[in-house]
Amino acid sequence: MPDVVSGRARYRRILRFAAWHLGTTWWYEILLPIIGLRRITERTRTARMRRFARKFRVLAVALGGLMIKLGQFMSSRLDVLPPEITKELEDLQDEVPAAPFAAIRDLAEAELGVPLDQVFATIDQTPIAAASLGQAYRATLTQHDAADVGFDAAVIKVQRPGIGAIIDVDLAALRKVGGWLSRVGLVSRRVDAPAVVEEFAQTSLEEIDYLQEAANAERFAAIFAGDDRVSVPAVAWERTTRRVLTLEDVTAIKITDTDALRAAGIEPAQVAPVFAEIMFDQLFLHGFFHADPHPGNIFVTPAPAGYEGHSWALTFVDFGMMGEVPTSLRSTLRGLVIAAASRDGKGMVKAMQEVGVLLPSADTVELERVMTTLFARFGGMGFAELRELDPRQFQQFAVEFGDVILSLPFQLPENFLLIIRAVSLTSGVSSSLDAAYNLWDTVEPYAEQLIRDEGGNLASDLGRQAIDSVGVLWRMPSRLDAVLTQVEDGTLPLTAPKLERAVARLEGTGRRLVSTGVFAALIIAGAVVRADDSGLGFWLMILSGLPLAHALSGGRRGR
């Protein structure tokens, strides 16, 4: 049960926890290597990371408030935190003891300006959900209100009393810790800590603004107004404020309840592709998407008897966490396509840096080396070939290059994080409905359309690169002749990494190094590795977007 502590005591407790673990990290990661005890640092690192995660979990459960949300946020930041931490926190549930209904009633009546029994005909005082930021109850609207809004069964969401002050304290403490981390080189080279704190703060503040959630629900409903496969609860605006939200009760069959689906005459394997298609409509077509599509937020609602349209609908709820696909994402993808099409490793890395995925301190040479090796090993293979490969080949790649990938200073911007979260949850739900379903068969048509939309700009940019390439090709014979002369004379200076990359580029001439097979290799490798190493598996899946872009652009040029 969360501790009841004053704001000052709460602030100090958070800072004490952070200061102790920062001091421990300084001792092991900086001081011991300096005095020649690096082996102790490396031998104890995994255990220390897990111990930190376990202690943070205890702190989060004890304090509640934003600490539980922070733990969940940390578990999703595979780009900036080691898997020892993210794995320990991945099942941290936002479930806390309910606040007394009397306190909830007082807050709701103060917000609505009238006694609850004048607004609702009935209210079930037992919450259907009690989270760190708010609680939800089932209720029935009065006949007057029901006639106005068109429904009588409702769900009321009410913020936990005092949560605003708790959030202010928690954010103040986290901003202080972020400032400390920004002055530690070991951390600042890996992540912009103050920016991550502000990202978390923005997400949290939006989540407790119920007016924003109501607006999100209506915007989502408007987007799918003509699609009978999608249903959204209506909002009772007259009974909604920043801290109280009244929605239509649309409870139906939980999307992953396969037994209930079959009992209703709905085949789960038919739900999977429809769900994935609707999620990718949001991402690729509408640019506004539900960023938390876990099974508790999606119902399957059978159509009324005699309805001639789709026999069931996917009903989405909880619109507190929504994402948008910004125009910058499209331009960045275009840059990645151009770089991949011309095998321009530097251009590809530059595009990643422009969108903020790679921090300026990234060793881009190492990233290019990893990608080149990956293409050389798995390039040109189709799905069937990849499925027949011994999984140990992927494990071998993980062992060889895992440290390089995980040491690169990646940091996903908020939009990328939400997109990846949405895709990951979509994949998980779809797989639970149909183990044989291949999510990427749904992704590919949308990616092709995205590239077609950018066709004009892509052609002109490729044209400019072609002109540059003419100059390179014009100078190439004389340069090759000079190199061969040095080889014959035995005077060619050799530096192993550069030679490996040069040979890889020469051998790659005339072949598409990036192909659908490489994309599939990354996806399968990520899936295989993720079970043992969620951090590396995550980044293998992220990197798959690069060969996918190349494969699609190559296919378009071939038509």
mmCIF file of N, CA and C in Angstrom, residues 216-217 219-225 227 229-232 255 272-294 297-298 314-319 321-326 329-330 415 418-419 421-423 425-426 442-443 446 450:
data_model
loop_
_atom_site.group_PDB
_atom_site.id
_atom_site.type_symbol
_atom_site.label_atom_id
_atom_site.label_comp_id
_atom_site.label_asym_id
_atom_site.label_seq_id
_atom_site.Cartn_x
_atom_site.Cartn_y
_atom_site.Cartn_z
ATOM 1 N N ASN A 216 -9.437 13.504 -27.361
ATOM 2 C CA ASN A 216 -8.786 12.439 -28.117
ATOM 3 C C ASN A 216 -9.804 11.381 -28.561
ATOM 4 N N ALA A 217 -10.708 11.029 -27.664
ATOM 5 C CA ALA A 217 -11.715 10.020 -27.988
ATOM 6 C C ALA A 217 -12.594 10.489 -29.142
ATOM 7 N N ARG A 219 -11.853 12.771 -31.435
ATOM 8 C CA ARG A 219 -11.054 12.847 -32.662
ATOM 9 C C ARG A 219 -10.886 11.456 -33.269
ATOM 10 N N PHE A 220 -10.616 10.472 -32.422
ATOM 11 C CA PHE A 220 -10.464 9.094 -32.883
ATOM 12 C C PHE A 220 -11.773 8.594 -33.504
ATOM 13 N N ALA A 221 -12.887 8.914 -32.843
ATOM 14 C CA ALA A 221 -14.194 8.486 -33.359
ATOM 15 C C ALA A 221 -14.480 9.127 -34.710
ATOM 16 N N ALA A 222 -14.107 10.402 -34.882
ATOM 17 C CA ALA A 222 -14.346 11.093 -36.145
ATOM 18 C C ALA A 222 -13.536 10.468 -37.279
ATOM 19 N N ILE A 223 -12.299 10.055 -36.977
ATOM 20 C CA ILE A 223 -11.442 9.435 -37.990
ATOM 21 C C ILE A 223 -12.074 8.153 -38.531
ATOM 22 N N PHE A 224 -12.691 7.368 -37.641
ATOM 23 C CA PHE A 224 -13.255 6.074 -38.032
ATOM 24 C C PHE A 224 -14.779 6.101 -38.137
ATOM 25 N N ALA A 225 -15.325 7.297 -38.322
ATOM 26 C CA ALA A 225 -16.791 7.430 -38.351
ATOM 27 C C ALA A 225 -17.429 6.575 -39.436
ATOM 28 N N ASP A 227 -16.225 3.703 -40.657
ATOM 29 C CA ASP A 227 -15.680 2.346 -40.628
ATOM 30 C C ASP A 227 -16.411 1.539 -39.561
ATOM 31 N N ARG A 229 -15.969 -1.310 -38.581
ATOM 32 C CA ARG A 229 -15.116 -2.256 -37.849
ATOM 33 C C ARG A 229 -14.619 -1.663 -36.535
ATOM 34 N N VAL A 230 -14.839 -0.343 -36.340
ATOM 35 C CA VAL A 230 -14.285 0.358 -35.180
ATOM 36 C C VAL A 230 -15.406 1.029 -34.407
ATOM 37 N N SER A 231 -15.345 0.918 -33.086
ATOM 38 C CA SER A 231 -16.322 1.559 -32.205
ATOM 39 C C SER A 231 -15.577 2.318 -31.113
ATOM 40 N N VAL A 232 -16.129 3.460 -30.704
ATOM 41 C CA VAL A 232 -15.502 4.318 -29.701
ATOM 42 C C VAL A 232 -16.576 4.794 -28.723
ATOM 43 N N ILE A 255 -10.406 -8.583 -26.101
ATOM 44 C CA ILE A 255 -9.914 -9.035 -27.410
ATOM 45 C C ILE A 255 -9.126 -10.332 -27.331
ATOM 46 N N ALA A 272 -7.335 -11.052 -35.761
ATOM 47 C CA ALA A 272 -5.936 -10.602 -35.781
ATOM 48 C C ALA A 272 -5.618 -9.673 -36.951
ATOM 49 N N PRO A 273 -5.885 -10.062 -38.212
ATOM 50 C CA PRO A 273 -5.513 -9.165 -39.318
ATOM 51 C C PRO A 273 -6.323 -7.877 -39.336
ATOM 52 N N VAL A 274 -7.586 -7.935 -38.891
ATOM 53 C CA VAL A 274 -8.395 -6.710 -38.856
ATOM 54 C C VAL A 274 -7.835 -5.748 -37.822
ATOM 55 N N PHE A 275 -7.489 -6.270 -36.649
ATOM 56 C CA PHE A 275 -6.895 -5.428 -35.608
ATOM 57 C C PHE A 275 -5.598 -4.792 -36.096
ATOM 58 N N ALA A 276 -4.712 -5.596 -36.712
ATOM 59 C CA ALA A 276 -3.441 -5.058 -37.207
ATOM 60 C C ALA A 276 -3.671 -4.005 -38.284
ATOM 61 N N GLU A 277 -4.615 -4.265 -39.186
ATOM 62 C CA GLU A 277 -4.890 -3.303 -40.259
ATOM 63 C C GLU A 277 -5.406 -1.988 -39.692
ATOM 64 N N ILE A 278 -6.277 -2.052 -38.699
ATOM 65 C CA ILE A 278 -6.811 -0.827 -38.102
ATOM 66 C C ILE A 278 -5.702 -0.057 -37.383
ATOM 67 N N MET A 279 -4.817 -0.764 -36.707
ATOM 68 C CA MET A 279 -3.704 -0.081 -36.038
ATOM 69 C C MET A 279 -2.785 0.596 -37.052
ATOM 70 N N PHE A 280 -2.518 -0.071 -38.188
ATOM 71 C CA PHE A 280 -1.632 0.536 -39.176
ATOM 72 C C PHE A 280 -2.338 1.617 -39.990
ATOM 73 N N ASP A 281 -3.652 1.546 -40.098
ATOM 74 C CA ASP A 281 -4.392 2.689 -40.650
ATOM 75 C C ASP A 281 -4.108 3.931 -39.815
ATOM 76 N N GLN A 282 -4.136 3.758 -38.510
ATOM 77 C CA GLN A 282 -3.867 4.880 -37.618
ATOM 78 C C GLN A 282 -2.460 5.433 -37.823
ATOM 79 N N LEU A 283 -1.495 4.528 -37.916
ATOM 80 C CA LEU A 283 -0.093 4.943 -38.006
ATOM 81 C C LEU A 283 0.255 5.544 -39.361
ATOM 82 N N PHE A 284 -0.146 4.886 -40.441
ATOM 83 C CA PHE A 284 0.331 5.264 -41.764
ATOM 84 C C PHE A 284 -0.622 6.192 -42.518
ATOM 85 N N LEU A 285 -1.914 6.065 -42.278
ATOM 86 C CA LEU A 285 -2.869 6.861 -43.041
ATOM 87 C C LEU A 285 -3.335 8.103 -42.285
ATOM 88 N N HIS A 286 -3.687 7.927 -41.021
ATOM 89 C CA HIS A 286 -4.281 9.032 -40.266
ATOM 90 C C HIS A 286 -3.267 9.817 -39.442
ATOM 91 N N GLY A 287 -2.165 9.195 -39.075
ATOM 92 C CA GLY A 287 -1.147 9.901 -38.314
ATOM 93 C C GLY A 287 -1.545 10.200 -36.884
ATOM 94 N N PHE A 288 -2.609 9.588 -36.385
ATOM 95 C CA PHE A 288 -3.079 9.773 -35.005
ATOM 96 C C PHE A 288 -3.456 8.386 -34.512
ATOM 97 N N PHE A 289 -2.784 7.914 -33.459
ATOM 98 C CA PHE A 289 -2.942 6.509 -33.114
ATOM 99 C C PHE A 289 -3.029 6.282 -31.610
ATOM 100 N N HIS A 290 -3.704 5.186 -31.271
ATOM 101 C CA HIS A 290 -3.808 4.735 -29.890
ATOM 102 C C HIS A 290 -2.460 4.130 -29.504
ATOM 103 N N ALA A 291 -1.788 4.732 -28.515
ATOM 104 C CA ALA A 291 -0.432 4.301 -28.172
ATOM 105 C C ALA A 291 -0.395 3.264 -27.060
ATOM 106 N N ASP A 292 -1.555 2.845 -26.572
ATOM 107 C CA ASP A 292 -1.589 1.867 -25.487
ATOM 108 C C ASP A 292 -2.628 0.781 -25.778
ATOM 109 N N PRO A 293 -2.509 0.104 -26.937
ATOM 110 C CA PRO A 293 -3.526 -0.891 -27.324
ATOM 111 C C PRO A 293 -3.312 -2.252 -26.683
ATOM 112 N N HIS A 294 -3.173 -2.279 -25.355
ATOM 113 C CA HIS A 294 -3.038 -3.572 -24.688
ATOM 114 C C HIS A 294 -4.422 -4.218 -24.564
ATOM 115 N N ASN A 297 -7.575 -2.574 -23.117
ATOM 116 C CA ASN A 297 -8.114 -1.355 -23.740
ATOM 117 C C ASN A 297 -8.854 -1.621 -25.044
ATOM 118 N N ILE A 298 -9.059 -2.898 -25.394
ATOM 119 C CA ILE A 298 -9.733 -3.221 -26.658
ATOM 120 C C ILE A 298 -10.744 -4.339 -26.418
ATOM 121 N N LEU A 314 -14.214 -3.647 -33.360
ATOM 122 C CA LEU A 314 -13.188 -3.469 -32.330
ATOM 123 C C LEU A 314 -13.488 -2.167 -31.595
ATOM 124 N N THR A 315 -13.693 -2.264 -30.300
ATOM 125 C CA THR A 315 -14.034 -1.096 -29.494
ATOM 126 C C THR A 315 -12.814 -0.678 -28.683
ATOM 127 N N PHE A 316 -12.312 0.515 -28.936
ATOM 128 C CA PHE A 316 -11.140 1.043 -28.242
ATOM 129 C C PHE A 316 -11.592 1.900 -27.062
ATOM 130 N N VAL A 317 -10.865 1.799 -25.941
ATOM 131 C CA VAL A 317 -11.133 2.642 -24.776
ATOM 132 C C VAL A 317 -9.798 3.184 -24.254
ATOM 133 N N ASP A 318 -9.893 4.135 -23.326
ATOM 134 C CA ASP A 318 -8.728 4.750 -22.677
ATOM 135 C C ASP A 318 -7.847 5.485 -23.687
ATOM 136 N N PHE A 319 -8.185 6.749 -23.916
ATOM 137 C CA PHE A 319 -7.471 7.560 -24.900
ATOM 138 C C PHE A 319 -6.528 8.569 -24.242
ATOM 139 N N MET A 321 -3.298 8.020 -23.625
ATOM 140 C CA MET A 321 -1.990 7.952 -24.266
ATOM 141 C C MET A 321 -2.184 7.796 -25.772
ATOM 142 N N MET A 322 -2.061 8.904 -26.474
ATOM 143 C CA MET A 322 -2.200 8.910 -27.925
ATOM 144 C C MET A 322 -0.910 9.435 -28.547
ATOM 145 N N GLY A 323 -0.668 9.049 -29.797
ATOM 146 C CA GLY A 323 0.528 9.507 -30.490
ATOM 147 C C GLY A 323 0.193 10.074 -31.846
ATOM 148 N N GLU A 324 1.101 10.855 -32.374
ATOM 149 C CA GLU A 324 0.951 11.412 -33.720
ATOM 150 C C GLU A 324 2.205 11.120 -34.523
ATOM 151 N N VAL A 325 2.036 10.859 -35.811
ATOM 152 C CA VAL A 325 3.165 10.647 -36.709
ATOM 153 C C VAL A 325 3.480 11.998 -37.342
ATOM 154 N N PRO A 326 4.548 12.652 -36.917
ATOM 155 C CA PRO A 326 4.838 13.999 -37.406
ATOM 156 C C PRO A 326 5.377 13.988 -38.832
ATOM 157 N N LEU A 329 8.851 12.618 -39.425
ATOM 158 C CA LEU A 329 9.062 11.181 -39.574
ATOM 159 C C LEU A 329 9.055 10.790 -41.042
ATOM 160 N N ARG A 330 8.126 11.363 -41.809
ATOM 161 C CA ARG A 330 8.076 11.055 -43.242
ATOM 162 C C ARG A 330 9.363 11.501 -43.936
ATOM 163 N N ASN A 415 7.810 10.404 -30.174
ATOM 164 C CA ASN A 415 6.949 9.859 -31.223
ATOM 165 C C ASN A 415 7.407 8.475 -31.643
ATOM 166 N N LEU A 418 6.434 5.912 -28.882
ATOM 167 C CA LEU A 418 5.023 5.557 -28.893
ATOM 168 C C LEU A 418 4.685 4.683 -30.095
ATOM 169 N N ILE A 419 5.300 4.969 -31.243
ATOM 170 C CA ILE A 419 5.061 4.148 -32.433
ATOM 171 C C ILE A 419 5.524 2.715 -32.183
ATOM 172 N N ARG A 421 5.963 1.273 -29.315
ATOM 173 C CA ARG A 421 5.087 0.669 -28.301
ATOM 174 C C ARG A 421 3.809 0.145 -28.949
ATOM 175 N N ALA A 422 3.207 0.971 -29.803
ATOM 176 C CA ALA A 422 1.956 0.571 -30.452
ATOM 177 C C ALA A 422 2.167 -0.656 -31.336
ATOM 178 N N VAL A 423 3.252 -0.661 -32.115
ATOM 179 C CA VAL A 423 3.526 -1.800 -33.000
ATOM 180 C C VAL A 423 3.812 -3.057 -32.185
ATOM 181 N N LEU A 425 2.765 -3.813 -29.123
ATOM 182 C CA LEU A 425 1.525 -4.327 -28.541
ATOM 183 C C LEU A 425 0.620 -4.936 -29.616
ATOM 184 N N THR A 426 0.603 -4.320 -30.789
ATOM 185 C CA THR A 426 -0.188 -4.875 -31.893
ATOM 186 C C THR A 426 0.304 -6.266 -32.256
ATOM 187 N N THR A 442 1.086 -7.227 -43.165
ATOM 188 C CA THR A 442 0.199 -6.063 -43.063
ATOM 189 C C THR A 442 0.984 -4.768 -43.198
ATOM 190 N N VAL A 443 2.208 -4.745 -42.704
ATOM 191 C CA VAL A 443 3.012 -3.517 -42.730
ATOM 192 C C VAL A 443 3.400 -3.118 -44.144
ATOM 193 N N TYR A 446 1.544 -0.540 -46.501
ATOM 194 C CA TYR A 446 1.561 0.838 -46.003
ATOM 195 C C TYR A 446 2.920 1.489 -46.272
ATOM 196 N N LEU A 450 3.760 4.851 -48.484
ATOM 197 C CA LEU A 450 4.532 5.973 -47.959
ATOM 198 C C LEU A 450 5.619 6.379 -48.935
#
